[in-house]
Amino acid sequence: MKRTHYSKDIKPEMNGDTVVINGWVHEIRDFGGLAFLIVRDREGLMQVTMPKKKVPKEVVDKLKGLSRESVVSVTAAVKAEAKAPSGFELIPSCIEVLSLADSPLPLDPTGKVPAELDTRLDARFIDIRSPEVTAVFIIRSNMIKAVRDYLCSQGCLEIATPKIVATATEGGTALFPISYFEREAFLNQSPQLYKQMMMAAGMDRVYEIGPIFRAEEHATRKHLNEATSIDVELSFATHEDAMELLENTIAYVYQYVKDNCEKQLKLLNIDLQVPKTPFKRLKYKEAMDIIKNDPECAELDYGDDLTTQAENYLGQAIGEHYFIVDWPTGIRAFYSQSCDSDPSVCKAFDLMHPRMELSSGAQREHRHDELVMNLEARDLNPESFKFYLDAFRFGMPPHAGWGLGAERLLQTMLNLNNVREAVLFPRDRVRLTP
Ligand code: ATP
Ligand code: AMO
């Protein structure tokens, strides 16, 4: 049963070698004298060919009662065969049935019978078996590895911060309360306060890839209630430095996926174009001037946050990744630093993909007294932020950073219709299982 090869590692040149493969029964085709068993593993499909005269009877007999999606281990000889899909077929000397699958199946992983996303998510473990869905998650794994490799290469240390917290950080969305012994606590919306505190701790450049929780009430194609955030914070850095690291991270990830996931991209029919850096920087005011041309955004004024319609209109006008900079101070989080020359504008930015916002960031207010004023201006109580504010009293370097939604990055890279397709087990307004 010990696997010797994944499907992708078997080559026609191995003609005559004996291999052990493990996987699921993707298809059974029995033509009397000749039967084919298509076995699928994580990496692809393999054809097990059984000319009944040449294969021992006890092996052929294993086909009786064998159902699709059963788990098998097959010991077989490799035979180069130009007519087989991968240029080889496997002639079995032993088939072990490790787990017999019930029927009917809740879902067809061969994709021949299409299913709605909801039905797919209900039977997610079997949905993920389909080669296209597996490909999405192989790419996700590569994407996360690329982010780690790149941020490490840029001198960032990986950190882990608490997910059970006492305060909100992102004003716009609601918190999930939990009971924490006799006190009220919340699931974290962002590692914001903690990554900033790591600047006071002297960690200099940090990143975290971790869960964030947001009580978004509505169902959209880009919002999850549990998402993965890629967070970065850099000391002695400006928002310009943070934007540069962000655009380079995006370009690196695209290039890495293009180079390492060729097979998966092909399966998903994606011709991945690595975005060119530097990305366009559009001032919020300039963005508003463009949006004004859209009659559906007529009610939007300077000082408003961008609606989904406005984001879409802008995205179509620009057509590639871009930054929106120079935001009105009033609509950005308290930790953003305003511009010295004009405090009504702040050093915050959003990274946009034509389809949606991918990331937000800013140069932070690192001066204690100004930070307290920012909190008060937003009717937030500095007392609730004492543990955070203390970090600004005993030596806090200037710093900047960003948060990038991993699912949105994957969704836009692979042109997935719904952000739920970028998560194994999405959590939304109605979905708590599986
Ligand atoms: P962020 O979480 O950084 O705010 P976002 O892309 O969700 O990122 P928002 O500013 O929250 O950006 O939202 C942009 C627009 O998306 C909103 O103006 C609103 O039109 C729409 N939107 C945001 N949240 C929801 C939601 N939960 N349901 C429906 N629409 C939403
Ligand atoms: P923000 O609230 O913009 O900023 O979040 C950063 C990024 O996280 C992703 N994201 C989500 N993805 C899916 N579903 C959601 N409900 C969801 N909410 C957020 C988006 C978004 O751009 N503390 C700041 C970051 C910073 O300044 O460093 C923050 O959390 O891709």
Coordinates of N, CA and C and ligand atoms in Angstrom, one line a residue, residues 169-170 173 189-193 195 212-216 222-233 332-333 335-336 349-351 356-362 364 400-409 419, ligand 2:
T169 N -11.0 47.0 15.6 CA -10.0 47.8 14.9 C -10.6 48.4 13.6
E170 N -11.4 47.6 13.0 CA -11.9 48.1 11.7 C -13.3 48.6 11.8
T173 N -16.9 47.2 9.8 CA -17.6 45.9 9.9 C -17.8 45.5 11.4
Q189 N -10.8 41.1 14.1 CA -11.1 41.6 12.8 C -9.9 41.8 11.9
S190 N -8.8 41.9 12.6 CA -7.5 42.2 12.0 C -6.4 42.2 13.0
P191 N -5.2 41.8 12.7 CA -4.1 41.8 13.7 C -3.5 43.2 13.9
Q192 N -4.3 44.2 13.4 CA -3.8 45.6 13.3 C -3.0 46.1 14.5
L193 N -3.7 46.0 15.7 CA -3.1 46.6 16.9 C -1.8 45.9 17.3
K195 N 0.2 44.0 15.4 CA 1.4 44.1 14.4 C 2.0 45.5 14.7
I212 N -9.1 36.2 10.0 CA -9.8 37.4 10.5 C -11.3 37.1 10.4
F213 N -12.0 37.7 11.3 CA -13.5 37.4 11.4 C -14.3 38.7 11.3
R214 N -15.2 38.7 10.4 CA -16.0 39.9 10.3 C -17.5 39.6 10.1
A215 N -18.3 40.2 11.0 CA -19.7 39.9 11.0 C -20.4 40.7 9.9
E216 N -20.0 40.4 8.6 CA -20.7 41.0 7.5 C -22.1 40.4 7.4
K222 N -17.7 38.8 -2.7 CA -16.4 39.1 -2.2 C -16.2 39.1 -0.7
H223 N -17.3 38.9 0.0 CA -17.2 39.0 1.5 C -17.3 37.6 2.1
L224 N -16.5 37.3 3.1 CA -16.5 36.1 3.9 C -16.7 36.5 5.3
N225 N -17.2 35.7 6.2 CA -17.2 36.0 7.6 C -15.9 35.5 8.3
E226 N -15.3 34.6 7.7 CA -13.9 34.2 8.1 C -13.0 34.2 6.9
A227 N -12.0 35.1 7.0 CA -11.1 35.2 5.8 C -9.7 35.1 6.3
T228 N -8.8 35.0 5.4 CA -7.3 34.9 5.7 C -6.7 36.2 5.3
S229 N -6.0 36.8 6.3 CA -5.4 38.1 6.0 C -3.9 38.0 5.9
I230 N -3.3 38.5 4.9 CA -1.8 38.6 4.9 C -1.5 40.0 5.3
D231 N -0.9 40.1 6.5 CA -0.6 41.4 7.1 C 0.9 41.7 7.2
V232 N 1.2 42.9 6.9 CA 2.6 43.4 7.0 C 2.7 44.6 7.8
E233 N 3.8 44.8 8.5 CA 4.1 46.1 9.2 C 5.6 46.3 9.1
R332 N -11.1 57.0 6.9 CA -10.1 56.0 7.1 C -9.9 55.7 8.6
A333 N -9.3 54.6 8.9 CA -9.2 54.1 10.3 C -8.4 55.1 11.1
Y335 N -5.9 54.8 13.0 CA -4.5 54.6 13.0 C -3.7 55.1 11.8
S336 N -4.5 55.7 10.8 CA -3.9 56.3 9.6 C -3.3 57.7 10.0
F349 N -3.8 54.0 1.8 CA -4.0 53.6 0.4 C -4.8 52.3 0.3
D350 N -5.4 52.1 -0.8 CA -6.1 50.8 -1.2 C -5.4 50.3 -2.4
L351 N -5.2 49.0 -2.4 CA -4.8 48.3 -3.7 C -6.0 47.7 -4.3
M356 N -12.2 44.4 -7.7 CA -12.5 44.7 -6.3 C -11.2 45.1 -5.5
E357 N -11.5 45.6 -4.3 CA -10.4 46.0 -3.4 C -9.6 44.7 -3.0
L358 N -8.3 44.8 -3.0 CA -7.5 43.6 -2.6 C -6.9 43.9 -1.2
S359 N -6.5 45.1 -1.0 CA -5.7 45.4 0.2 C -5.9 46.9 0.7
S360 N -5.8 47.1 2.0 CA -5.7 48.5 2.5 C -4.5 48.6 3.3
G361 N -4.0 49.8 3.4 CA -2.8 50.1 4.2 C -2.6 51.5 4.5
A362 N -1.6 51.9 5.2 CA -1.3 53.3 5.5 C 0.0 53.5 6.2
R364 N 1.2 54.9 9.5 CA 0.4 54.9 10.8 C 0.8 56.2 11.6
A400 N 4.6 51.8 8.8 CA 3.5 51.7 7.8 C 3.3 50.2 7.5
G401 N 2.1 49.9 7.0 CA 1.8 48.5 6.7 C 0.6 48.3 5.9
W402 N 0.2 47.0 5.7 CA -1.0 46.7 4.9 C -1.6 45.4 5.3
G403 N -2.9 45.2 4.9 CA -3.5 43.9 5.0 C -4.1 43.5 3.7
L404 N -3.8 42.3 3.3 CA -4.2 41.8 1.9 C -5.0 40.5 2.1
G405 N -6.2 40.5 1.6 CA -7.1 39.4 1.7 C -6.6 38.2 0.8
A406 N -6.2 37.1 1.4 CA -5.7 36.0 0.6 C -6.7 35.4 -0.3
E407 N -8.0 35.4 0.1 CA -9.0 34.8 -0.7 C -9.3 35.7 -1.9
R408 N -9.3 37.0 -1.7 CA -9.5 37.9 -2.8 C -8.4 37.9 -3.8
L409 N -7.2 37.7 -3.3 CA -6.0 37.6 -4.2 C -6.1 36.4 -5.1
V419 N -15.9 34.4 -4.1 CA -14.8 34.3 -3.1 C -14.9 33.0 -2.4
Ligands
AMO2 P1 -9.3 46.1 5.6 O1 -10.5 46.1 6.5 O2 -9.4 46.8 4.3 O3 -8.0 46.6 6.3 O4 -9.0 44.6 5.2 C1 -7.8 44.2 4.5 C2 -8.2 43.3 3.4 O5 -8.7 42.1 3.9 C3 -9.7 41.6 3.0 N1 -11.0 41.4 3.6 C4 -11.9 40.5 3.4 N2 -11.9 39.5 2.5 C5 -13.0 38.7 2.5 N3 -14.1 38.9 3.2 C6 -14.1 39.9 4.1 N4 -15.2 40.1 4.9 C7 -13.0 40.8 4.2 N5 -12.7 41.8 4.9 C8 -11.5 42.2 4.6 C9 -9.8 42.5 1.8 C10 -9.3 43.8 2.4 O6 -8.7 44.7 1.4 N6 -6.1 46.7 9.4 C11 -6.3 47.0 8.0 C12 -5.1 46.7 7.2 C13 -3.9 47.6 7.4 O7 -4.1 48.8 7.4 O8 -2.8 47.1 7.6 C14 -7.5 46.2 7.5 O9 -7.9 45.3 8.1 O10 -8.9 42.0 0.8

